[in-house]
PDB file of N, CA and C in Angstrom:
ATOM      1  N   LYS A   8      45.721  29.577 194.757  1.00  0.00           N
ATOM      2  CA  LYS A   8      45.082  28.293 194.551  1.00  0.00           C
ATOM      3  C   LYS A   8      44.330  28.312 193.220  1.00  0.00           C
ATOM      4  N   GLU A   9      44.518  27.282 192.438  1.00  0.00           N
ATOM      5  CA  GLU A   9      43.855  27.188 191.135  1.00  0.00           C
ATOM      6  C   GLU A   9      42.386  26.794 191.306  1.00  0.00           C
ATOM      7  N   PRO A  10      41.531  27.221 190.375  1.00  0.00           N
ATOM      8  CA  PRO A  10      40.127  26.787 190.446  1.00  0.00           C
ATOM      9  C   PRO A  10      40.027  25.297 190.150  1.00  0.00           C
ATOM     10  N   PRO A  11      38.930  24.665 190.538  1.00  0.00           N
ATOM     11  CA  PRO A  11      38.740  23.247 190.228  1.00  0.00           C
ATOM     12  C   PRO A  11      38.784  22.999 188.714  1.00  0.00           C
ATOM     13  N   GLN A  12      39.089  21.779 188.335  1.00  0.00           N
ATOM     14  CA  GLN A  12      39.154  21.395 186.927  1.00  0.00           C
ATOM     15  C   GLN A  12      37.861  21.775 186.209  1.00  0.00           C
ATOM     16  N   GLY A  13      37.981  22.441 185.079  1.00  0.00           N
ATOM     17  CA  GLY A  13      36.821  22.798 184.268  1.00  0.00           C
ATOM     18  C   GLY A  13      36.114  24.078 184.686  1.00  0.00           C
ATOM     19  N   VAL A  14      36.619  24.757 185.723  1.00  0.00           N
ATOM     20  CA  VAL A  14      36.008  26.004 186.190  1.00  0.00           C
ATOM     21  C   VAL A  14      36.836  27.186 185.706  1.00  0.00           C
ATOM     22  N   VAL A  15      36.169  28.185 185.146  1.00  0.00           N
ATOM     23  CA  VAL A  15      36.833  29.425 184.753  1.00  0.00           C
ATOM     24  C   VAL A  15      36.649  30.418 185.894  1.00  0.00           C
ATOM     25  N   ARG A  16      37.763  30.937 186.393  1.00  0.00           N
ATOM     26  CA  ARG A  16      37.724  31.929 187.468  1.00  0.00           C
ATOM     27  C   ARG A  16      38.038  33.294 186.878  1.00  0.00           C
ATOM     28  N   ALA A  17      37.192  34.266 187.193  1.00  0.00           N
ATOM     29  CA  ALA A  17      37.394  35.636 186.734  1.00  0.00           C
ATOM     30  C   ALA A  17      37.432  36.574 187.936  1.00  0.00           C
ATOM     31  N   TRP A  18      38.465  37.384 188.008  1.00  0.00           N
ATOM     32  CA  TRP A  18      38.586  38.404 189.047  1.00  0.00           C
ATOM     33  C   TRP A  18      38.104  39.720 188.458  1.00  0.00           C
ATOM     34  N   THR A  19      37.231  40.419 189.183  1.00  0.00           N
ATOM     35  CA  THR A  19      36.672  41.672 188.667  1.00  0.00           C
ATOM     36  C   THR A  19      36.883  42.791 189.684  1.00  0.00           C
ATOM     37  N   ASP A  20      36.977  44.026 189.175  1.00  0.00           N
ATOM     38  CA  ASP A  20      37.082  45.176 190.053  1.00  0.00           C
ATOM     39  C   ASP A  20      36.640  46.428 189.309  1.00  0.00           C
ATOM     40  N   GLY A  21      36.180  47.385 190.060  1.00  0.00           N
ATOM     41  CA  GLY A  21      35.805  48.680 189.511  1.00  0.00           C
ATOM     42  C   GLY A  21      36.341  49.770 190.415  1.00  0.00           C
ATOM     43  N   SER A  22      36.559  50.938 189.851  1.00  0.00           N
ATOM     44  CA  SER A  22      37.069  52.043 190.661  1.00  0.00           C
ATOM     45  C   SER A  22      36.570  53.375 190.115  1.00  0.00           C
ATOM     46  N   GLU A  23      36.681  54.385 190.964  1.00  0.00           N
ATOM     47  CA  GLU A  23      36.262  55.746 190.610  1.00  0.00           C
ATOM     48  C   GLU A  23      37.248  56.719 191.233  1.00  0.00           C
ATOM     49  N   ARG A  24      37.582  57.756 190.482  1.00  0.00           N
ATOM     50  CA  ARG A  24      38.475  58.802 190.988  1.00  0.00           C
ATOM     51  C   ARG A  24      37.977  60.148 190.519  1.00  0.00           C
ATOM     52  N   GLU A  25      38.344  61.160 191.256  1.00  0.00           N
ATOM     53  CA  GLU A  25      38.044  62.527 190.832  1.00  0.00           C
ATOM     54  C   GLU A  25      39.225  63.052 190.040  1.00  0.00           C
ATOM     55  N   GLY A  26      38.931  63.570 188.853  1.00  0.00           N
ATOM     56  CA  GLY A  26      39.981  64.118 188.013  1.00  0.00           C
ATOM     57  C   GLY A  26      40.381  65.513 188.454  1.00  0.00           C
ATOM     58  N   ILE A  27      41.438  66.042 187.851  1.00  0.00           N
ATOM     59  CA  ILE A  27      41.891  67.392 188.204  1.00  0.00           C
ATOM     60  C   ILE A  27      40.865  68.452 187.818  1.00  0.00           C
ATOM     61  N   ASP A  28      39.933  68.067 186.938  1.00  0.00           N
ATOM     62  CA  ASP A  28      38.859  68.980 186.556  1.00  0.00           C
ATOM     63  C   ASP A  28      37.670  68.926 187.514  1.00  0.00           C
ATOM     64  N   GLY A  29      37.764  68.082 188.566  1.00  0.00           N
ATOM     65  CA  GLY A  29      36.695  67.972 189.551  1.00  0.00           C
ATOM     66  C   GLY A  29      35.608  66.979 189.187  1.00  0.00           C
ATOM     67  N   ARG A  30      35.678  66.425 187.977  1.00  0.00           N
ATOM     68  CA  ARG A  30      34.674  65.440 187.558  1.00  0.00           C
ATOM     69  C   ARG A  30      35.118  64.047 187.981  1.00  0.00           C
ATOM     70  N   LYS A  31      34.140  63.148 188.126  1.00  0.00           N
ATOM     71  CA  LYS A  31      34.443  61.762 188.487  1.00  0.00           C
ATOM     72  C   LYS A  31      34.687  60.941 187.220  1.00  0.00           C
ATOM     73  N   TYR A  32      35.650  60.039 187.323  1.00  0.00           N
ATOM     74  CA  TYR A  32      35.982  59.115 186.247  1.00  0.00           C
ATOM     75  C   TYR A  32      36.061  57.715 186.828  1.00  0.00           C
ATOM     76  N   ALA A  33      35.477  56.740 186.121  1.00  0.00           N
ATOM     77  CA  ALA A  33      35.458  55.367 186.620  1.00  0.00           C
ATOM     78  C   ALA A  33      35.937  54.406 185.543  1.00  0.00           C
ATOM     79  N   GLY A  34      36.351  53.247 185.988  1.00  0.00           N
ATOM     80  CA  GLY A  34      36.797  52.207 185.080  1.00  0.00           C
ATOM     81  C   GLY A  34      36.693  50.854 185.746  1.00  0.00           C
ATOM     82  N   TYR A  35      36.917  49.810 184.960  1.00  0.00           N
ATOM     83  CA  TYR A  35      36.819  48.453 185.501  1.00  0.00           C
ATOM     84  C   TYR A  35      37.897  47.576 184.905  1.00  0.00           C
ATOM     85  N   GLY A  36      38.144  46.485 185.620  1.00  0.00           N
ATOM     86  CA  GLY A  36      39.115  45.518 185.153  1.00  0.00           C
ATOM     87  C   GLY A  36      38.607  44.103 185.357  1.00  0.00           C
ATOM     88  N   VAL A  37      39.040  43.220 184.466  1.00  0.00           N
ATOM     89  CA  VAL A  37      38.730  41.788 184.553  1.00  0.00           C
ATOM     90  C   VAL A  37      40.021  41.036 184.286  1.00  0.00           C
ATOM     91  N   TRP A  38      40.332  40.070 185.147  1.00  0.00           N
ATOM     92  CA  TRP A  38      41.539  39.266 184.987  1.00  0.00           C
ATOM     93  C   TRP A  38      41.162  37.794 185.082  1.00  0.00           C
ATOM     94  N   LEU A  39      41.526  37.025 184.061  1.00  0.00           N
ATOM     95  CA  LEU A  39      41.276  35.581 184.059  1.00  0.00           C
ATOM     96  C   LEU A  39      42.552  34.802 184.360  1.00  0.00           C
ATOM     97  N   ARG A  40      43.623  35.150 183.699  1.00  0.00           N
ATOM     98  CA  ARG A  40      44.955  34.598 183.984  1.00  0.00           C
ATOM     99  C   ARG A  40      45.963  35.405 183.179  1.00  0.00           C
ATOM    100  N   GLU A  41      47.235  35.163 183.426  1.00  0.00           N
ATOM    101  CA  GLU A  41      48.291  35.907 182.737  1.00  0.00           C
ATOM    102  C   GLU A  41      48.108  35.872 181.220  1.00  0.00           C
ATOM    103  N   VAL A  42      48.240  37.012 180.595  1.00  0.00           N
ATOM    104  CA  VAL A  42      48.227  37.173 179.141  1.00  0.00           C
ATOM    105  C   VAL A  42      47.015  36.486 178.492  1.00  0.00           C
ATOM    106  N   HIS A  43      45.858  36.584 179.104  1.00  0.00           N
ATOM    107  CA  HIS A  43      44.630  36.007 178.536  1.00  0.00           C
ATOM    108  C   HIS A  43      43.980  37.052 177.635  1.00  0.00           C
ATOM    109  N   CYS A  44      43.493  36.622 176.480  1.00  0.00           N
ATOM    110  CA  CYS A  44      42.929  37.562 175.502  1.00  0.00           C
ATOM    111  C   CYS A  44      41.642  38.234 175.989  1.00  0.00           C
ATOM    112  N   LEU A  45      41.005  37.700 177.022  1.00  0.00           N
ATOM    113  CA  LEU A  45      39.769  38.307 177.530  1.00  0.00           C
ATOM    114  C   LEU A  45      39.992  39.181 178.772  1.00  0.00           C
ATOM    115  N   ASN A  46      41.240  39.284 179.240  1.00  0.00           N
ATOM    116  CA  ASN A  46      41.532  40.243 180.307  1.00  0.00           C
ATOM    117  C   ASN A  46      41.158  41.633 179.794  1.00  0.00           C
ATOM    118  N   ALA A  47      40.656  42.474 180.691  1.00  0.00           N
ATOM    119  CA  ALA A  47      40.222  43.800 180.248  1.00  0.00           C
ATOM    120  C   ALA A  47      40.534  44.856 181.299  1.00  0.00           C
ATOM    121  N   SER A  48      40.809  46.055 180.832  1.00  0.00           N
ATOM    122  CA  SER A  48      40.959  47.239 181.664  1.00  0.00           C
ATOM    123  C   SER A  48      40.380  48.380 180.838  1.00  0.00           C
ATOM    124  N   GLU A  49      39.200  48.845 181.226  1.00  0.00           N
ATOM    125  CA  GLU A  49      38.459  49.777 180.380  1.00  0.00           C
ATOM    126  C   GLU A  49      37.933  50.971 181.157  1.00  0.00           C
ATOM    127  N   LYS A  50      37.776  52.090 180.444  1.00  0.00           N
ATOM    128  CA  LYS A  50      37.073  53.243 180.988  1.00  0.00           C
ATOM    129  C   LYS A  50      35.587  52.925 180.995  1.00  0.00           C
ATOM    130  N   LEU A  51      34.893  53.428 181.984  1.00  0.00           N
ATOM    131  CA  LEU A  51      33.450  53.265 182.045  1.00  0.00           C
ATOM    132  C   LEU A  51      32.808  54.289 181.116  1.00  0.00           C
ATOM    133  N   LEU A  52      31.931  53.824 180.236  1.00  0.00           N
ATOM    134  CA  LEU A  52      31.253  54.718 179.307  1.00  0.00           C
ATOM    135  C   LEU A  52      30.019  55.318 179.961  1.00  0.00           C
ATOM    136  N   GLY A  53      29.595  56.468 179.507  1.00  0.00           N
ATOM    137  CA  GLY A  53      28.361  57.076 179.986  1.00  0.00           C
ATOM    138  C   GLY A  53      28.603  58.212 180.966  1.00  0.00           C
ATOM    139  N   LEU A  54      27.518  58.879 181.300  1.00  0.00           N
ATOM    140  CA  LEU A  54      27.599  60.048 182.172  1.00  0.00           C
ATOM    141  C   LEU A  54      27.726  59.690 183.643  1.00  0.00           C
ATOM    142  N   ILE A  55      27.131  58.589 184.055  1.00  0.00           N
ATOM    143  CA  ILE A  55      27.166  58.200 185.466  1.00  0.00           C
ATOM    144  C   ILE A  55      28.463  57.438 185.735  1.00  0.00           C
ATOM    145  N   GLN A  56      29.380  58.064 186.435  1.00  0.00           N
ATOM    146  CA  GLN A  56      30.700  57.507 186.694  1.00  0.00           C
ATOM    147  C   GLN A  56      30.831  57.187 188.184  1.00  0.00           C
ATOM    148  N   THR A  57      30.438  55.973 188.574  1.00  0.00           N
ATOM    149  CA  THR A  57      30.522  55.577 189.979  1.00  0.00           C
ATOM    150  C   THR A  57      31.266  54.264 190.118  1.00  0.00           C
ATOM    151  N   ASN A  58      31.819  54.057 191.305  1.00  0.00           N
ATOM    152  CA  ASN A  58      32.513  52.816 191.613  1.00  0.00           C
ATOM    153  C   ASN A  58      31.566  51.621 191.480  1.00  0.00           C
ATOM    154  N   ASN A  59      30.356  51.751 192.008  1.00  0.00           N
ATOM    155  CA  ASN A  59      29.415  50.631 191.961  1.00  0.00           C
ATOM    156  C   ASN A  59      29.021  50.275 190.534  1.00  0.00           C
ATOM    157  N   ARG A  60      28.826  51.261 189.697  1.00  0.00           N
ATOM    158  CA  ARG A  60      28.500  50.980 188.295  1.00  0.00           C
ATOM    159  C   ARG A  60      29.681  50.295 187.598  1.00  0.00           C
ATOM    160  N   ALA A  61      30.897  50.708 187.930  1.00  0.00           N
ATOM    161  CA  ALA A  61      32.087  50.076 187.361  1.00  0.00           C
ATOM    162  C   ALA A  61      32.212  48.629 187.831  1.00  0.00           C
ATOM    163  N   GLU A  62      31.935  48.362 189.101  1.00  0.00           N
ATOM    164  CA  GLU A  62      31.979  46.991 189.628  1.00  0.00           C
ATOM    165  C   GLU A  62      30.982  46.102 188.876  1.00  0.00           C
ATOM    166  N   MET A  63      29.761  46.591 188.701  1.00  0.00           N
ATOM    167  CA  MET A  63      28.733  45.821 188.003  1.00  0.00           C
ATOM    168  C   MET A  63      29.098  45.623 186.528  1.00  0.00           C
ATOM    169  N   THR A  64      29.663  46.633 185.905  1.00  0.00           N
ATOM    170  CA  THR A  64      30.043  46.531 184.500  1.00  0.00           C
ATOM    171  C   THR A  64      31.116  45.472 184.298  1.00  0.00           C
ATOM    172  N   ALA A  65      32.037  45.357 185.241  1.00  0.00           N
ATOM    173  CA  ALA A  65      33.074  44.320 185.157  1.00  0.00           C
ATOM    174  C   ALA A  65      32.448  42.932 185.146  1.00  0.00           C
ATOM    175  N   VAL A  66      31.479  42.710 186.018  1.00  0.00           N
ATOM    176  CA  VAL A  66      30.805  41.405 186.077  1.00  0.00           C
ATOM    177  C   VAL A  66      30.001  41.174 184.799  1.00  0.00           C
ATOM    178  N   LEU A  67      29.316  42.189 184.322  1.00  0.00           N
ATOM    179  CA  LEU A  67      28.554  42.048 183.073  1.00  0.00           C
ATOM    180  C   LEU A  67      29.466  41.715 181.902  1.00  0.00           C
ATOM    181  N   TYR A  68      30.657  42.303 181.875  1.00  0.00           N
ATOM    182  CA  TYR A  68      31.631  41.982 180.831  1.00  0.00           C
ATOM    183  C   TYR A  68      31.946  40.485 180.836  1.00  0.00           C
ATOM    184  N   VAL A  69      32.217  39.948 182.035  1.00  0.00           N
ATOM    185  CA  VAL A  69      32.526  38.516 182.157  1.00  0.00           C
ATOM    186  C   VAL A  69      31.356  37.681 181.649  1.00  0.00           C
ATOM    187  N   LEU A  70      30.147  38.028 182.072  1.00  0.00           N
ATOM    188  CA  LEU A  70      28.970  37.253 181.662  1.00  0.00           C
ATOM    189  C   LEU A  70      28.728  37.317 180.160  1.00  0.00           C
ATOM    190  N   LYS A  71      29.170  38.389 179.520  1.00  0.00           N
ATOM    191  CA  LYS A  71      29.009  38.515 178.063  1.00  0.00           C
ATOM    192  C   LYS A  71      30.054  37.722 177.285  1.00  0.00           C
ATOM    193  N   VAL A  72      31.290  37.659 177.785  1.00  0.00           N
ATOM    194  CA  VAL A  72      32.373  37.063 176.992  1.00  0.00           C
ATOM    195  C   VAL A  72      32.619  35.584 177.275  1.00  0.00           C
ATOM    196  N   ILE A  73      32.160  35.084 178.409  1.00  0.00           N
ATOM    197  CA  ILE A  73      32.358  33.674 178.742  1.00  0.00           C
ATOM    198  C   ILE A  73      31.113  32.900 178.290  1.00  0.00           C
ATOM    199  N   PRO A  74      31.276  31.809 177.539  1.00  0.00           N
ATOM    200  CA  PRO A  74      30.109  31.049 177.062  1.00  0.00           C
ATOM    201  C   PRO A  74      29.205  30.592 178.205  1.00  0.00           C
ATOM    202  N   LYS A  75      27.902  30.552 177.940  1.00  0.00           N
ATOM    203  CA  LYS A  75      26.903  30.209 178.958  1.00  0.00           C
ATOM    204  C   LYS A  75      27.111  28.824 179.555  1.00  0.00           C
ATOM    205  N   TRP A  76      27.627  27.892 178.777  1.00  0.00           N
ATOM    206  CA  TRP A  76      27.778  26.518 179.264  1.00  0.00           C
ATOM    207  C   TRP A  76      29.020  26.333 180.142  1.00  0.00           C
ATOM    208  N   THR A  77      29.791  27.384 180.329  1.00  0.00           N
ATOM    209  CA  THR A  77      31.007  27.312 181.124  1.00  0.00           C
ATOM    210  C   THR A  77      30.678  27.414 182.615  1.00  0.00           C
ATOM    211  N   THR A  78      31.320  26.594 183.424  1.00  0.00           N
ATOM    212  CA  THR A  78      31.209  26.744 184.871  1.00  0.00           C
ATOM    213  C   THR A  78      32.099  27.907 185.264  1.00  0.00           C
ATOM    214  N   LEU A  79      31.499  28.922 185.865  1.00  0.00           N
ATOM    215  CA  LEU A  79      32.179  30.194 186.083  1.00  0.00           C
ATOM    216  C   LEU A  79      32.216  30.538 187.562  1.00  0.00           C
ATOM    217  N   GLN A  80      33.360  31.028 188.005  1.00  0.00           N
ATOM    218  CA  GLN A  80      33.514  31.541 189.364  1.00  0.00           C
ATOM    219  C   GLN A  80      33.980  32.989 189.237  1.00  0.00           C
ATOM    220  N   ILE A  81      33.158  33.913 189.718  1.00  0.00           N
ATOM    221  CA  ILE A  81      33.507  35.328 189.662  1.00  0.00           C
ATOM    222  C   ILE A  81      33.942  35.767 191.051  1.00  0.00           C
ATOM    223  N   CYS A  82      35.120  36.350 191.132  1.00  0.00           N
ATOM    224  CA  CYS A  82      35.663  36.843 192.395  1.00  0.00           C
ATOM    225  C   CYS A  82      35.603  38.367 192.385  1.00  0.00           C
ATOM    226  N   THR A  83      34.952  38.937 193.391  1.00  0.00           N
ATOM    227  CA  THR A  83      34.783  40.374 193.476  1.00  0.00           C
ATOM    228  C   THR A  83      34.954  40.841 194.912  1.00  0.00           C
ATOM    229  N   ASP A  84      35.327  42.100 195.079  1.00  0.00           N
ATOM    230  CA  ASP A  84      35.394  42.683 196.417  1.00  0.00           C
ATOM    231  C   ASP A  84      34.196  43.596 196.672  1.00  0.00           C
ATOM    232  N   SER A  85      33.215  43.542 195.787  1.00  0.00           N
ATOM    233  CA  SER A  85      32.055  44.428 195.879  1.00  0.00           C
ATOM    234  C   SER A  85      30.884  43.740 196.585  1.00  0.00           C
ATOM    235  N   GLN A  86      30.515  44.260 197.737  1.00  0.00           N
ATOM    236  CA  GLN A  86      29.357  43.722 198.448  1.00  0.00           C
ATOM    237  C   GLN A  86      28.083  43.960 197.650  1.00  0.00           C
ATOM    238  N   LEU A  87      28.012  45.062 196.909  1.00  0.00           N
ATOM    239  CA  LEU A  87      26.844  45.336 196.073  1.00  0.00           C
ATOM    240  C   LEU A  87      26.661  44.244 195.023  1.00  0.00           C
ATOM    241  N   VAL A  88      27.734  43.829 194.374  1.00  0.00           N
ATOM    242  CA  VAL A  88      27.655  42.762 193.377  1.00  0.00           C
ATOM    243  C   VAL A  88      27.177  41.465 194.031  1.00  0.00           C
ATOM    244  N   VAL A  89      27.762  41.117 195.162  1.00  0.00           N
ATOM    245  CA  VAL A  89      27.374  39.884 195.852  1.00  0.00           C
ATOM    246  C   VAL A  89      25.898  39.933 196.235  1.00  0.00           C
ATOM    247  N   ASP A  90      25.462  41.036 196.831  1.00  0.00           N
ATOM    248  CA  ASP A  90      24.062  41.165 197.246  1.00  0.00           C
ATOM    249  C   ASP A  90      23.109  41.091 196.056  1.00  0.00           C
ATOM    250  N   THR A  91      23.484  41.707 194.949  1.00  0.00           N
ATOM    251  CA  THR A  91      22.633  41.693 193.752  1.00  0.00           C
ATOM    252  C   THR A  91      22.508  40.293 193.186  1.00  0.00           C
ATOM    253  N   VAL A  92      23.630  39.594 193.097  1.00  0.00           N
ATOM    254  CA  VAL A  92      23.598  38.218 192.588  1.00  0.00           C
ATOM    255  C   VAL A  92      22.757  37.343 193.501  1.00  0.00           C
ATOM    256  N   LEU A  93      22.961  37.475 194.798  1.00  0.00           N
ATOM    257  CA  LEU A  93      22.162  36.686 195.740  1.00  0.00           C
ATOM    258  C   LEU A  93      20.674  36.999 195.596  1.00  0.00           C
ATOM    259  N   TYR A  94      20.338  38.250 195.452  1.00  0.00           N
ATOM    260  CA  TYR A  94      18.941  38.660 195.333  1.00  0.00           C
ATOM    261  C   TYR A  94      18.273  38.055 194.104  1.00  0.00           C
ATOM    262  N   PHE A  95      18.965  38.097 192.970  1.00  0.00           N
ATOM    263  CA  PHE A  95      18.356  37.645 191.722  1.00  0.00           C
ATOM    264  C   PHE A  95      18.501  36.155 191.445  1.00  0.00           C
ATOM    265  N   PHE A  96      19.530  35.497 192.007  1.00  0.00           N
ATOM    266  CA  PHE A  96      19.799  34.118 191.623  1.00  0.00           C
ATOM    267  C   PHE A  96      19.735  33.098 192.750  1.00  0.00           C
ATOM    268  N   LEU A  97      19.523  33.515 193.967  1.00  0.00           N
ATOM    269  CA  LEU A  97      19.541  32.580 195.080  1.00  0.00           C
ATOM    270  C   LEU A  97      18.504  31.476 194.929  1.00  0.00           C
ATOM    271  N   LEU A  98      17.364  31.791 194.371  1.00  0.00           N
ATOM    272  CA  LEU A  98      16.309  30.797 194.224  1.00  0.00           C
ATOM    273  C   LEU A  98      16.424  29.971 192.948  1.00  0.00           C
ATOM    274  N   SER A  99      17.405  30.288 192.119  1.00  0.00           N
ATOM    275  CA  SER A  99      17.591  29.512 190.892  1.00  0.00           C
ATOM    276  C   SER A  99      18.542  28.344 191.157  1.00  0.00           C
ATOM    277  N   ASP A 100      18.961  27.650 190.098  1.00  0.00           N
ATOM    278  CA  ASP A 100      19.885  26.530 190.224  1.00  0.00           C
ATOM    279  C   ASP A 100      21.329  26.973 190.416  1.00  0.00           C
ATOM    280  N   SER A 101      21.580  28.274 190.291  1.00  0.00           N
ATOM    281  CA  SER A 101      22.940  28.791 190.449  1.00  0.00           C
ATOM    282  C   SER A 101      23.333  28.793 191.914  1.00  0.00           C
ATOM    283  N   PHE A 102      24.624  28.762 192.160  1.00  0.00           N
ATOM    284  CA  PHE A 102      25.104  28.883 193.520  1.00  0.00           C
ATOM    285  C   PHE A 102      26.443  29.600 193.502  1.00  0.00           C
ATOM    286  N   LEU A 103      26.811  30.171 194.639  1.00  0.00           N
ATOM    287  CA  LEU A 103      28.051  30.913 194.755  1.00  0.00           C
ATOM    288  C   LEU A 103      29.040  30.116 195.582  1.00  0.00           C
ATOM    289  N   THR A 104      30.322  30.256 195.251  1.00  0.00           N
ATOM    290  CA  THR A 104      31.376  29.674 196.081  1.00  0.00           C
ATOM    291  C   THR A 104      32.368  30.775 196.419  1.00  0.00           C
ATOM    292  N   GLU A 105      33.045  30.641 197.533  1.00  0.00           N
ATOM    293  CA  GLU A 105      34.031  31.610 197.924  1.00  0.00           C
ATOM    294  C   GLU A 105      35.314  31.403 197.157  1.00  0.00           C
ATOM    295  N   CYS A 106      35.986  32.497 196.799  1.00  0.00           N
ATOM    296  CA  CYS A 106      37.267  32.431 196.080  1.00  0.00           C
ATOM    297  C   CYS A 106      38.390  32.099 197.037  1.00  0.00           C
TER     298      CYS A 106
END
């Protein structure tokens, strides 16, 4: 199903795996639509390599690259992301919709 007219929908995800060296490696992805220049699949930078940090980084990427005046719908499978957004923005003018 397509988003409503004038709404930008972004799908985000983060993941973590253990490498053959025993260390953890994480990354994130953002998908807006087929062959979109802002789609991303990146390694997570820094020493802390966790799934939750990758999930949050994906959302932060979207918030950085999409203009503030855009009506945005972020779709995530991360309960941590949802809880964090609700905690910080529930009392503001922002609202969440289900994907």
